[in-house]
Short mmCIF file of C-alpha atoms in Angstrom, two decimals:
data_model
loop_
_atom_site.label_atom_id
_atom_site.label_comp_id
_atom_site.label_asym_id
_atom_site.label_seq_id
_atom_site.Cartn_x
_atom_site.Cartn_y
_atom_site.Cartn_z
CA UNK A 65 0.00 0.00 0.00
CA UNK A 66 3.00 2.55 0.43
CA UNK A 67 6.43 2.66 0.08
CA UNK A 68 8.21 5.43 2.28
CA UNK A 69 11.71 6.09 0.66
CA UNK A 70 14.87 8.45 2.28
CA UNK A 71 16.65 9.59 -0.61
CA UNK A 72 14.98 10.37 -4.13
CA UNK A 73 17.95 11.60 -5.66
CA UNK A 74 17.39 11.86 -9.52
CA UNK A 75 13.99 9.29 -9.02
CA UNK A 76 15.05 6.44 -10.57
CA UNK A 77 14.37 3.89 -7.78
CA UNK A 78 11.09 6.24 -6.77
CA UNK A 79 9.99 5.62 -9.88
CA UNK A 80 10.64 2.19 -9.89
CA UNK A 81 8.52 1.64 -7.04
CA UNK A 82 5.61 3.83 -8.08
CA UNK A 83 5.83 0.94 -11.44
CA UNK A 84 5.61 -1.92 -9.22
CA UNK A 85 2.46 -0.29 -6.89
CA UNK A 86 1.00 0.09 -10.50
CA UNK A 87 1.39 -2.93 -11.95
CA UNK A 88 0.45 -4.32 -8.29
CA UNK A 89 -2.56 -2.80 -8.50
CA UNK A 90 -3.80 -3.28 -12.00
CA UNK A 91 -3.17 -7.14 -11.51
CA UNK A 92 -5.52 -7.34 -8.75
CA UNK A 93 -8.26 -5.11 -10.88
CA UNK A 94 -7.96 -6.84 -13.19
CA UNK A 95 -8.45 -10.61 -10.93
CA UNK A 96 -11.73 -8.98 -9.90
CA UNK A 97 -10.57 -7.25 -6.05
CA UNK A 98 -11.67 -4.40 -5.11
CA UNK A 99 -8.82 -1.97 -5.47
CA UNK A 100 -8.67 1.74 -6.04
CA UNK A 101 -5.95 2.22 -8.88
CA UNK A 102 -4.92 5.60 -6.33
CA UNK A 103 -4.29 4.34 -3.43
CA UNK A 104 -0.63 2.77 -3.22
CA UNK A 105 1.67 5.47 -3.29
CA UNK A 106 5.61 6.47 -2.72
CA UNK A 107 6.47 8.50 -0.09
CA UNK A 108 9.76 10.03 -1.13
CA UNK A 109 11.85 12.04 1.19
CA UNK A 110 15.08 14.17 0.04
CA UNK A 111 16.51 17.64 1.02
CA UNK A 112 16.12 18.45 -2.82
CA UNK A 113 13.37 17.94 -5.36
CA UNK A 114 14.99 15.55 -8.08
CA UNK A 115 14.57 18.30 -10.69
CA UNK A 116 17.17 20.31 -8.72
CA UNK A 117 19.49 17.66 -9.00
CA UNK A 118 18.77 15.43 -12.34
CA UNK A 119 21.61 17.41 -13.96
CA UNK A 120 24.42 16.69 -11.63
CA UNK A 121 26.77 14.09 -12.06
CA UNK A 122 27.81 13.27 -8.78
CA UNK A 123 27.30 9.35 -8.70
CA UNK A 124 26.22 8.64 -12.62
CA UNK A 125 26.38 11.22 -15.49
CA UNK A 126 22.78 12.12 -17.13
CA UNK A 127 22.04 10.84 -20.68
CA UNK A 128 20.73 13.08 -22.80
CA UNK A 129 18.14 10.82 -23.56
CA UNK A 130 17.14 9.97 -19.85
CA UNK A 131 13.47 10.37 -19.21
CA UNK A 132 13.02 12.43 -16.18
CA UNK A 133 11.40 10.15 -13.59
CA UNK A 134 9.05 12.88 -11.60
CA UNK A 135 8.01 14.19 -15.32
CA UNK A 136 5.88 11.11 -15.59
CA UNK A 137 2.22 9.73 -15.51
CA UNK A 138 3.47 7.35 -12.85
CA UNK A 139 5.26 9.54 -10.76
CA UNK A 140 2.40 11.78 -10.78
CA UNK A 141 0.02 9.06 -10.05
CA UNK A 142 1.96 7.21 -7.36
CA UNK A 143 4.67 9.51 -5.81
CA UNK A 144 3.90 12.16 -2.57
CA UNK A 145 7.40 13.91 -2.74
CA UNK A 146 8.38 15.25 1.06
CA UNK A 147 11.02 17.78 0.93
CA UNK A 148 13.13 17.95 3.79
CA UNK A 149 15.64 15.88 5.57
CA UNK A 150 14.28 12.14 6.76
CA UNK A 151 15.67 12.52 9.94
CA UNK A 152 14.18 15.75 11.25
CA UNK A 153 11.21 15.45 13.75
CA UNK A 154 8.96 17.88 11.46
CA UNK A 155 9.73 15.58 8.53
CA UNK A 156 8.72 12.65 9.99
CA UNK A 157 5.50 14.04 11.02
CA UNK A 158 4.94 15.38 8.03
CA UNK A 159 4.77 11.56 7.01
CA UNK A 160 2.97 10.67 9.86
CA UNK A 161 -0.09 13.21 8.65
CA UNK A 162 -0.03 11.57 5.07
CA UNK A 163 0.38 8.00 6.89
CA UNK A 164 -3.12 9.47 8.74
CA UNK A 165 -4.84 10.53 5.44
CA UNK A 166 -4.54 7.28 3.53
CA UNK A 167 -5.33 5.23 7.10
CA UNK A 168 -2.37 3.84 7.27
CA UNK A 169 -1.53 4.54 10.34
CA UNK A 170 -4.63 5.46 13.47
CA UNK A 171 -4.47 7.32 16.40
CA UNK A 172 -5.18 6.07 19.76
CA UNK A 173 -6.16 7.71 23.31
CA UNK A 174 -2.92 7.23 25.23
CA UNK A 175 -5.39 7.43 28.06
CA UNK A 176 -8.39 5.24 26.55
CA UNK A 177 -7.39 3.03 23.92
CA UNK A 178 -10.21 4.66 21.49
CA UNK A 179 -9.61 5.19 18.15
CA UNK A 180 -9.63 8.77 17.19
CA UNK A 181 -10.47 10.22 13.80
CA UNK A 182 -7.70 12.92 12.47
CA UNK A 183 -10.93 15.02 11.57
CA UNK A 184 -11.67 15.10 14.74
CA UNK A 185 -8.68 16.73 16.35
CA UNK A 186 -8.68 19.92 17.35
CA UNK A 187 -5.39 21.99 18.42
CA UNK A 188 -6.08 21.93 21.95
CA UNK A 189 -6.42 18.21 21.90
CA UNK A 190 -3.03 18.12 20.35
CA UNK A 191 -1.85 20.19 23.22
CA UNK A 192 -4.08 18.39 25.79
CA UNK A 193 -3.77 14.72 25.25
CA UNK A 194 -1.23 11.70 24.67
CA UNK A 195 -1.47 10.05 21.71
CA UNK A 196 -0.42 6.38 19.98
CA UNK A 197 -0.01 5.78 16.71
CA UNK A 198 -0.64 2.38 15.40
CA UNK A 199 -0.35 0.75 12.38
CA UNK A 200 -3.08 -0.29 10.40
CA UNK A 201 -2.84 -4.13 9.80
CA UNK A 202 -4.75 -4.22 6.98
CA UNK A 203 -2.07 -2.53 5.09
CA UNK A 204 1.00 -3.16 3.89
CA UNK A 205 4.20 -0.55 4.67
CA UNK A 206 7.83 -0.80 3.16
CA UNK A 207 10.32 1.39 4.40
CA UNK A 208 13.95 2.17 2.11
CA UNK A 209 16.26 3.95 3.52
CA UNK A 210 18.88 5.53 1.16
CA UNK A 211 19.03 9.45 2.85
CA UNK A 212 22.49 9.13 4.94
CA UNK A 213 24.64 7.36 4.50
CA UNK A 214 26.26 8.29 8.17
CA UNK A 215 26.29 6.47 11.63
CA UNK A 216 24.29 8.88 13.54
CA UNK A 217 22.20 10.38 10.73
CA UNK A 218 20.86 6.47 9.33
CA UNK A 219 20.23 5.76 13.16
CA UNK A 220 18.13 8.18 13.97
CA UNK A 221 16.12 7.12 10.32
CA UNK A 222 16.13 3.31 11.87
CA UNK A 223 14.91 4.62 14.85
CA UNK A 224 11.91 7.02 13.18
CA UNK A 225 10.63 4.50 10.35
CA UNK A 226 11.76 1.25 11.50
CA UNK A 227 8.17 0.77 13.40
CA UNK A 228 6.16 1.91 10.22
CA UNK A 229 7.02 -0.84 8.55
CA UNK A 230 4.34 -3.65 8.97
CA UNK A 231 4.48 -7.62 9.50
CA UNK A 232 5.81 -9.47 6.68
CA UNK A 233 7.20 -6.26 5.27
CA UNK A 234 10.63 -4.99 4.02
CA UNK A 235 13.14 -2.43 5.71
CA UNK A 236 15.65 -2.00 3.29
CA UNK A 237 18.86 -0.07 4.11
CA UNK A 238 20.78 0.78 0.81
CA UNK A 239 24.48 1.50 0.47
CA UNK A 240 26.48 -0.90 3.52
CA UNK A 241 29.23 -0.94 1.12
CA UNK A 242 30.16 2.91 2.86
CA UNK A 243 31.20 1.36 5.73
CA UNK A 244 34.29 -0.93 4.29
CA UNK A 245 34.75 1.78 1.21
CA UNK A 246 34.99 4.57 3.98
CA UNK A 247 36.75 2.58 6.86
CA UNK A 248 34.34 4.09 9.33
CA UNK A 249 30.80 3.14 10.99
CA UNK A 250 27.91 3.47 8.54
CA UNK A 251 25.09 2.26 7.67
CA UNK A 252 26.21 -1.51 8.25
CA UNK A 253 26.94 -0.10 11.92
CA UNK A 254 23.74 1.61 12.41
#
């Protein structure tokens, strides 16, 4: 139902992803279930928009014949671009609200154990009361982390999206090469 993905880069794997939630979803359309063709979506997280960055050649040079990933039908379909950095606290809630809106995620009383609808929240309940977020089981939550690269930095993702990610899911952190390649604790560390 969504991937969340640290680290768009230039969008290639983004839009890889948004490909497979299509195709995922127009096989089960078309074997008769019930699914909206708008409802699995990419959550992509980077400091930059790719389009700042699809001209750089920092890890592969551009074709000149490249398709631009985020210039697509599927990316526009599929992929909920969140610009910021994945380990900051405002970030991550930024998620959490989109998590909310396609109920993937449900907020609890901390106090009574009662489902509350985000609708329903007003700002001095948000001030007032303790919350839990829970996953929804019904869905299905992959998390791919490919942001920093850094000890401290890939930790703190771990830490922030490792519980999104639902039974019988994936958490997939990219790059552990960096730690041999660098000599120094990274992502295979974290």
């Amino acid at each position: 139902d969504v991937i969340i993905e640290t680290g768009t880069y230039k969008g290639g794997l983004t839009y890889l992803f948004a490909s497979i939630l299509d195709w995922i979803d127009s096989e089960r359309i078309g074997h008769g279930a019930q699914a909206d063709r708008g409802t699995a979506t990419v959550l992509s997280i980077d400091t930059h928009h790719p389009d700042l960055v699809f001209a750089a050649n920092w890890f592969c040079p551009v074709c000149l014949d490249c398709i631009k990933p985020y210039a697509t039908d599927v990316w526009r379909r599929r992929v909920d671009f969140i610009q910021g950095r994945a380990d900051e606290e405002v970030v991550f809630n930024q998620v959490v609200d989109k998590l909310l809106d396609i109920d993937v995620v449900r907020l609890q009383d901390g106090e009574t154990g009662q489902m509350i609808a985000k609708e329903r929240l007003s700002a001095e309940d948000e001030q007032s009361r303790s919350f839990v977020v829970s996953l929804n089981q019904e869905k299905v939550v992959m998390v791919n982390l490919d942001a920093n690269h850094e000890f401290e930095g890939l930790l703190r993702e771990l830490l922030l999206y490792a519980p999104l990610v639902t039974q019988d899911s994936y958490l997939v952190v990219q790059d552990t090469k960096l730690d041999k390649i660098w000599g120094t604790a990274g992502p295979t560390a974290a």
